[in-house]
Amino acid sequence: MQSLVAITPLRLTLTASSTTLSYSLHCSFRFFPFRSNCSISGFIPLSLFLQPPKEQRHHHHQISSRSISSRSMATASANTIIAPYGSWKSPITADVVAGAEKRLGGMALDGNGSVIWLEGRPKEAGRMVLVKGPIEPTDVPSDITLPEFSVRTLAQEYGGGAFTVYENVVIFSHYNDQRLYMQSIDGGGSPVPISPEYGGHVVCYADGVVDKHFNRFITVREDHRESSLNPSTTIVSIDLESGSLKEPKVLVSGNDFYAFPRICPEGKRIAWVEWSHPNMHWDKAEIWVADISKNGDVCNRICVAGCDSTLVESPTEPKWSMQGELFFITDRKNGFWNLYKWIEHNNEIQPLYTLDAEFSRPFWVFGINSYDFIHQNGQATLIACSYRQKGKSYLGILDTVLGSFTSIDVPFTDINDIITKDRCLYIVAASSSHPSSIVKLTLDGMELKVVDLTTIWCSSSLDSLHFKPYISLPEIIEFPTEVQGQKAYAYFYPPFNPLYDATPGEKPPLLLKSHGGPTSESHGTLDLSIQYWTSRGWAFVDVNYGGSTGYGREYRERLLGNWGIVDVNDCCSCAQFLVDSGKADGEQLCITGRSAGGYTTLAALAFSQTFKAGASLFGVADLRLLKESTHKFESRYLDNLLGAEKNFYDRSPINFVERFSCPVILFQGLEDKVVLPDQARKIYMALQEKGLPVALVEYEGEQHGFRKAENIKFTIEQQMLFFARLVGHFHVDDEISPIHVDNFD
């Protein structure tokens, strides 16, 4: 059989311990001025990120009425080089993209108030490492995780919630064997296993909490021992007695999925979230509360939210206050995830603050923590939280008694996880000019103003700070869709490099990105993988097509029954909008996407003629094959996204290869259990037989998402060179050896 692989010198076999999966949830930009009484300190100078380059300050709010070429000429100087778009030389190399960005897998506080975070390191083959933050600015963060360990769970394939900090102990899931281990944060010593050995990735755990009343660990367990495609998911307890490796005790079972097991402070009640096929969590879910008996069993269950047949809602993130009151987030009635409180005596729920904005995000990974209590004099009437509205995030304090929300000015537009300690907030934040970071905010005595801001951890290395002059700032755009009166949204990044200007009258090539999910969102934050393109003279647009999150349930449900239609149409409409606006060359439109975005890429190439080439990263070509072979978490996802059975055939690009008319490059991990390698191989062979230029790169040891630095580098370089050779026909000013392209070379 002819080789399906474009062999490269960088293709290596990874050991199980060297692969890892991590996700960073970002949101969009908003430029907040600092209050005058806010001091800036930190281990990475935050001020370096706050001001955009002078030439670009007009880009923060709306798309410029001038064409890209006229803007370039207007800012040209004697020092700039006139060169075609796409041929510019940039210091933001593929090595920088692959190695500079660390991934964040969660954060927590230990018993001494130190921040503990989980970071993924591409230069260590994506190994996930727990790190203890410094106490003083002059201190250095220290690794908790020993070199032979990697903290990662494979629960639901996407993981999350892989570690739990309790006082000065951490309990974590080790990637190699998926067992749970307990380790002292400060005392040294090797981690001690607390769960049985099952031989490989058979049983996974996530999202655990310590139950001090029974000296046990309560966690979600995914058990593949009886079925690899349909594992059982339960909430179990694990004995923490020294040397005990008993089989975990099942506390809650019977439904398809569980998350967020949370114990009340008195230890007498437990809350959790559950849902069942064919729903994904964001479609419909339930929150339950039960008593914990004297022997530790769960009894007297009651449904708190999600069981009312007259309402469709997806409650999430239950959390007990110190007073034993249950709070959570749900999207009942107004269709937006807002904060609520359970009134126990009559089993009713009370809205705390109603706003057409999202106070949480879709459940793709365990361990989401979108809000936390601020304790004052033993009370917890204030909640630190953030919400997302029209592509931006806002931070504030919610007064649960007054029902009021007070905004806090910070220079970030993406705010995800939040934890509190006294008058301090620890947030995961980013903006269009600031990379994803853990930031400590110290509030004044009224909890209304930031009096000190410290960057504790940054996803970018210090060496990347000098790339600031090359950063293209995104513009939030609204564009008309094919449905009369409907709008969709995107972040448009114009080409920008302070050393270059384009040839007069030229318009840039455009790379359109279709995000994964598809129930997910693009965020408009600083991403060097986007700046790699824009600093070389490409325009780049990141589309939040109908079905994306962040805009409420109604917008999210545009995709129900319409996957492969709405997303494709919106991507095509966005590209055409930019061409009509003079922002892109209609003859140099390319599209790329990962996973579900890879499907949208292939579908756009099959069912429209808008784009001239595409790159699919672990994308879907055969929807029926996906339904039959994917993991349990998403095994019924397509039922709602596609509807009728005939749509599985009608919207599969593999069945309409004759409609493809342009070059395609494919990238695939050989250990991917979400989108199997056969997806890429089938479409590759079909396009090769049709005679279209096509290439396939497969990576041994990679799963659903590439984590190894050399593979990340190779992927972005080969995309760039592929588009330049087959669409732009321009010179790329980087030393890149092209792979063989079938039916072209």
XYZ file of C-alpha atoms in Angstrom, residues 391-742:
352
model
C -17.182 38.637 23.142
C -15.759 40.187 26.330
C -15.378 39.208 29.972
C -16.106 41.407 32.965
C -14.971 40.933 36.571
C -16.953 42.004 39.605
C -18.402 41.389 43.038
C -21.966 40.145 43.440
C -23.717 41.084 46.678
C -26.069 38.173 47.370
C -28.146 40.209 49.834
C -28.654 43.329 47.731
C -28.637 41.499 44.411
C -26.177 44.023 42.987
C -23.089 43.594 40.828
C -20.108 45.954 41.175
C -17.597 45.896 38.319
C -13.879 45.813 39.025
C -11.613 47.488 36.475
C -8.803 45.215 35.301
C -6.796 45.256 32.068
C -8.133 41.868 30.949
C -10.892 40.707 28.659
C -10.733 36.997 29.340
C -11.383 35.884 32.918
C -11.858 32.222 33.661
C -11.206 30.490 36.962
C -11.507 32.481 40.199
C -10.445 31.579 43.742
C -10.398 33.846 46.782
C -8.380 34.236 49.981
C -9.237 37.015 52.424
C -9.249 40.229 50.344
C -7.379 38.667 47.434
C -8.715 37.281 44.171
C -6.707 34.878 42.066
C -7.905 34.806 38.477
C -6.859 33.246 35.188
C -6.895 36.199 32.822
C -5.773 37.375 29.394
C -6.390 40.070 26.804
C -5.495 40.820 23.206
C -2.104 42.097 24.351
C -1.549 40.030 27.500
C -1.023 36.255 27.467
C -2.991 33.944 29.696
C -1.784 34.424 33.280
C -2.551 33.771 36.919
C -3.063 37.195 38.463
C -3.436 38.115 42.123
C -5.729 41.069 42.793
C -5.734 42.678 46.234
C -8.954 44.565 46.962
C -9.551 47.505 49.256
C -11.539 47.151 52.478
C -14.826 47.611 50.634
C -13.940 44.927 48.022
C -14.679 47.443 45.272
C -11.261 48.520 43.998
C -7.982 46.843 43.120
C -5.165 48.285 45.196
C -2.477 45.879 44.024
C -2.102 43.625 40.985
C 0.542 40.918 40.712
C 1.207 38.522 37.848
C 2.117 35.212 39.475
C 2.387 32.993 36.407
C 2.418 33.709 32.698
C 1.882 31.280 29.851
C 4.539 33.011 27.728
C 8.218 32.939 28.509
C 10.089 36.149 29.267
C 11.873 35.870 25.920
C 8.586 36.469 24.089
C 8.068 39.960 25.527
C 10.150 41.580 22.812
C 7.582 40.414 20.238
C 5.160 43.050 21.469
C 5.837 45.454 18.544
C 4.760 42.709 16.130
C 1.409 41.994 17.756
C -1.717 42.462 15.637
C -4.698 43.440 17.784
C -8.076 41.833 17.023
C -11.173 43.714 16.015
C -14.555 42.338 17.055
C -16.711 42.224 13.947
C -20.357 41.411 13.351
C -21.296 40.179 9.916
C -24.581 39.193 8.256
C -25.357 35.501 7.886
C -27.468 33.790 5.249
C -30.482 34.020 7.574
C -32.206 37.358 7.160
C -31.633 39.597 10.168
C -29.170 37.260 11.902
C -25.621 38.264 12.768
C -22.591 36.223 13.664
C -19.304 37.272 15.225
C -15.571 37.001 14.712
C -12.195 38.424 15.708
C -10.348 39.911 12.755
C -6.560 40.330 12.954
C -5.107 42.559 10.213
C -1.613 41.773 8.950
C 0.949 43.743 10.925
C 4.712 43.953 11.051
C 6.431 47.260 11.938
C 9.246 46.549 9.466
C 7.072 45.965 6.408
C 4.417 47.490 4.212
C 2.599 45.784 1.401
C 2.874 46.467 -2.283
C 0.543 49.390 -3.141
C -2.952 48.256 -4.056
C -2.418 44.709 -2.795
C -4.842 42.923 -0.483
C -3.646 40.252 1.941
C -4.296 36.523 1.920
C -6.763 35.474 4.613
C -6.667 32.439 6.878
C -10.037 31.748 8.495
C -10.105 29.585 11.593
C -13.164 27.547 12.529
C -12.939 26.682 16.230
C -13.415 23.205 17.634
C -16.251 21.928 19.758
C -18.360 22.848 17.922
C -20.040 24.017 21.160
C -17.148 26.244 22.088
C -15.803 29.723 21.431
C -12.917 31.762 20.097
C -11.688 34.437 22.464
C -9.553 37.132 20.856
C -6.701 36.885 23.345
C -2.985 36.961 22.656
C -2.086 33.790 20.780
C 1.329 33.540 19.157
C 0.061 30.906 16.739
C -2.153 33.648 15.242
C 0.603 36.275 15.392
C 2.822 33.866 13.449
C 0.525 34.477 10.467
C -0.240 38.170 10.859
C 3.408 39.152 11.349
C 4.177 37.502 7.999
C 1.535 39.499 6.200
C -1.558 37.336 6.471
C -4.938 38.520 7.629
C -6.462 36.116 10.140
C -10.065 35.772 11.295
C -11.300 33.613 14.188
C -15.014 32.948 13.739
C -17.679 32.418 16.392
C -20.244 30.923 14.050
C -23.819 30.211 15.062
C -23.673 27.471 17.688
C -20.749 29.021 19.549
C -20.922 29.614 23.273
C -20.670 32.943 25.039
C -23.806 34.395 23.454
C -26.565 32.507 25.265
C -28.628 29.379 24.600
C -30.530 30.759 21.604
C -27.311 31.474 19.725
C -25.814 28.178 20.911
C -28.789 26.216 19.592
C -28.573 27.631 16.076
C -26.438 24.588 15.355
C -28.935 21.969 16.579
C -29.815 19.881 13.560
C -27.685 22.196 11.436
C -24.054 21.201 11.971
C -22.341 21.334 8.617
C -24.769 24.012 7.432
C -24.818 26.969 9.833
C -21.122 26.765 10.697
C -20.108 26.411 7.057
C -22.403 29.216 5.886
C -21.214 31.553 8.640
C -17.553 30.915 7.842
C -18.172 31.549 4.158
C -20.212 34.670 4.945
C -17.441 36.010 7.175
C -14.781 35.488 4.506
C -16.939 37.179 1.884
C -17.695 40.057 4.275
C -13.975 40.708 4.676
C -13.400 40.535 0.921
C -16.256 42.996 0.317
C -14.816 45.259 3.032
C -11.462 45.368 1.270
C -9.737 43.440 4.029
C -8.757 40.308 2.117
C -7.963 39.008 -1.356
C -10.837 36.866 -2.574
C -8.434 34.695 -4.577
C -6.327 33.861 -1.517
C -8.864 32.640 1.036
C -7.780 29.642 3.125
C -9.521 27.852 5.979
C -8.241 25.795 8.903
C -9.674 24.089 11.956
C -9.079 21.458 14.592
C -11.386 18.584 15.500
C -14.925 19.883 14.903
C -13.287 22.875 13.240
C -11.518 20.414 10.979
C -14.914 19.031 10.029
C -16.178 22.535 9.215
C -13.029 23.050 7.129
C -13.620 19.904 5.088
C -17.354 20.599 4.793
C -16.685 24.148 3.574
C -14.332 22.798 0.911
C -16.849 20.154 -0.149
C -20.055 22.176 -0.110
C -18.894 25.668 -1.123
C -16.402 27.269 -3.459
C -15.388 30.127 -1.163
C -11.947 28.896 -0.113
C -8.944 28.088 -2.254
C -7.266 25.639 0.150
C -7.766 24.108 3.582
C -5.914 22.525 6.501
C -7.733 20.009 8.680
C -6.170 19.094 12.017
C -7.623 15.835 13.360
C -10.882 16.757 11.637
C -13.945 14.673 10.814
C -14.614 13.476 7.287
C -17.149 10.707 7.971
C -19.893 11.565 10.476
C -21.258 8.046 10.688
C -17.810 6.676 11.486
C -17.451 9.335 14.172
C -20.725 8.301 15.778
C -19.761 4.628 15.756
C -16.219 4.996 17.044
C -15.892 8.043 19.278
C -15.717 8.013 23.063
C -18.739 7.869 25.362
C -18.786 11.567 26.305
C -19.562 12.624 22.716
C -21.100 9.421 21.414
C -24.593 10.934 21.232
C -23.500 14.506 20.590
C -24.242 14.155 16.893
C -27.853 13.119 17.518
C -28.709 16.705 18.372
C -26.234 18.362 16.037
C -27.366 16.453 12.946
C -30.886 15.201 13.633
C -32.186 12.783 11.011
C -30.087 9.745 10.135
C -29.837 10.762 6.471
C -27.946 13.878 7.507
C -25.040 11.719 8.671
C -24.509 10.776 5.027
C -25.537 14.035 3.385
C -23.157 16.172 5.432
C -20.105 13.913 5.422
C -17.376 15.352 3.178
C -16.077 11.850 2.445
C -19.272 11.132 0.503
C -18.884 14.160 -1.779
C -15.244 14.087 -2.779
C -16.243 14.998 -6.335
C -17.205 18.460 -5.056
C -13.732 19.228 -3.726
C -11.788 21.455 -6.085
C -8.762 22.766 -4.159
C -5.679 21.593 -2.221
C -5.995 20.067 1.265
C -3.403 19.264 3.935
C -4.249 16.972 6.863
C -2.616 16.468 10.277
C -3.497 13.586 12.601
C -2.380 12.040 15.881
C -2.171 8.259 15.736
C -3.385 7.783 19.330
C -6.486 9.946 18.907
C -9.525 8.248 20.473
C -11.934 11.106 19.758
C -11.401 11.365 15.995
C -9.776 8.155 14.839
C -6.853 8.253 12.367
C -9.031 6.489 9.784
C -10.920 9.761 9.319
C -7.847 11.511 7.915
C -6.678 8.466 5.977
C -10.007 7.981 4.194
C -10.304 11.564 2.994
C -6.605 11.614 2.072
C -6.910 8.556 -0.159
C -10.115 9.812 -1.746
C -8.653 13.229 -2.583
C -5.446 11.635 -3.824
C -7.438 9.390 -6.158
C -9.430 12.383 -7.392
C -6.168 14.029 -8.394
C -6.230 17.031 -6.077
C -3.065 18.257 -4.345
C -3.158 16.641 -0.904
C -0.788 15.764 1.935
C -1.200 13.851 5.191
C 1.060 14.129 8.224
C 0.608 11.612 11.037
C 2.219 11.895 14.468
C 3.012 8.864 16.586
C 2.299 9.370 20.269
C -0.074 12.309 19.704
C -3.716 12.186 20.707
C -6.577 14.637 20.210
C -4.494 17.802 20.079
C -0.767 18.092 19.532
C 1.333 18.612 22.656
C 4.909 17.953 21.626
C 6.852 21.089 20.688
C 8.423 19.656 17.531
C 5.020 18.547 16.221
C 3.407 21.905 16.978
C 6.266 23.595 15.128
C 6.117 21.260 12.146
C 2.339 21.638 11.806
C 2.258 25.438 11.654
C 5.273 25.616 9.333
C 3.843 23.124 6.887
C 0.457 24.852 6.848
C 2.150 28.144 6.008
C 4.324 26.650 3.276
C 1.452 24.609 1.821
C -0.761 27.681 1.417
C 2.125 29.784 0.081
C 3.070 27.216 -2.555
C -0.380 26.210 -3.710
C -2.464 29.359 -3.235
C -0.399 32.503 -2.683
C 2.532 31.533 -4.905
C 4.745 33.787 -2.817
C 8.096 33.263 -1.141
C 8.078 32.401 2.563
C 11.015 34.027 4.310
C 11.663 31.071 6.610
C 13.923 28.072 6.169
C 11.296 25.353 5.863
C 11.694 22.115 3.937
C 8.394 21.337 2.207
C 6.823 17.935 2.548
C 5.763 16.066 -0.562
C 2.327 17.053 -1.817
C 0.636 14.362 -3.873
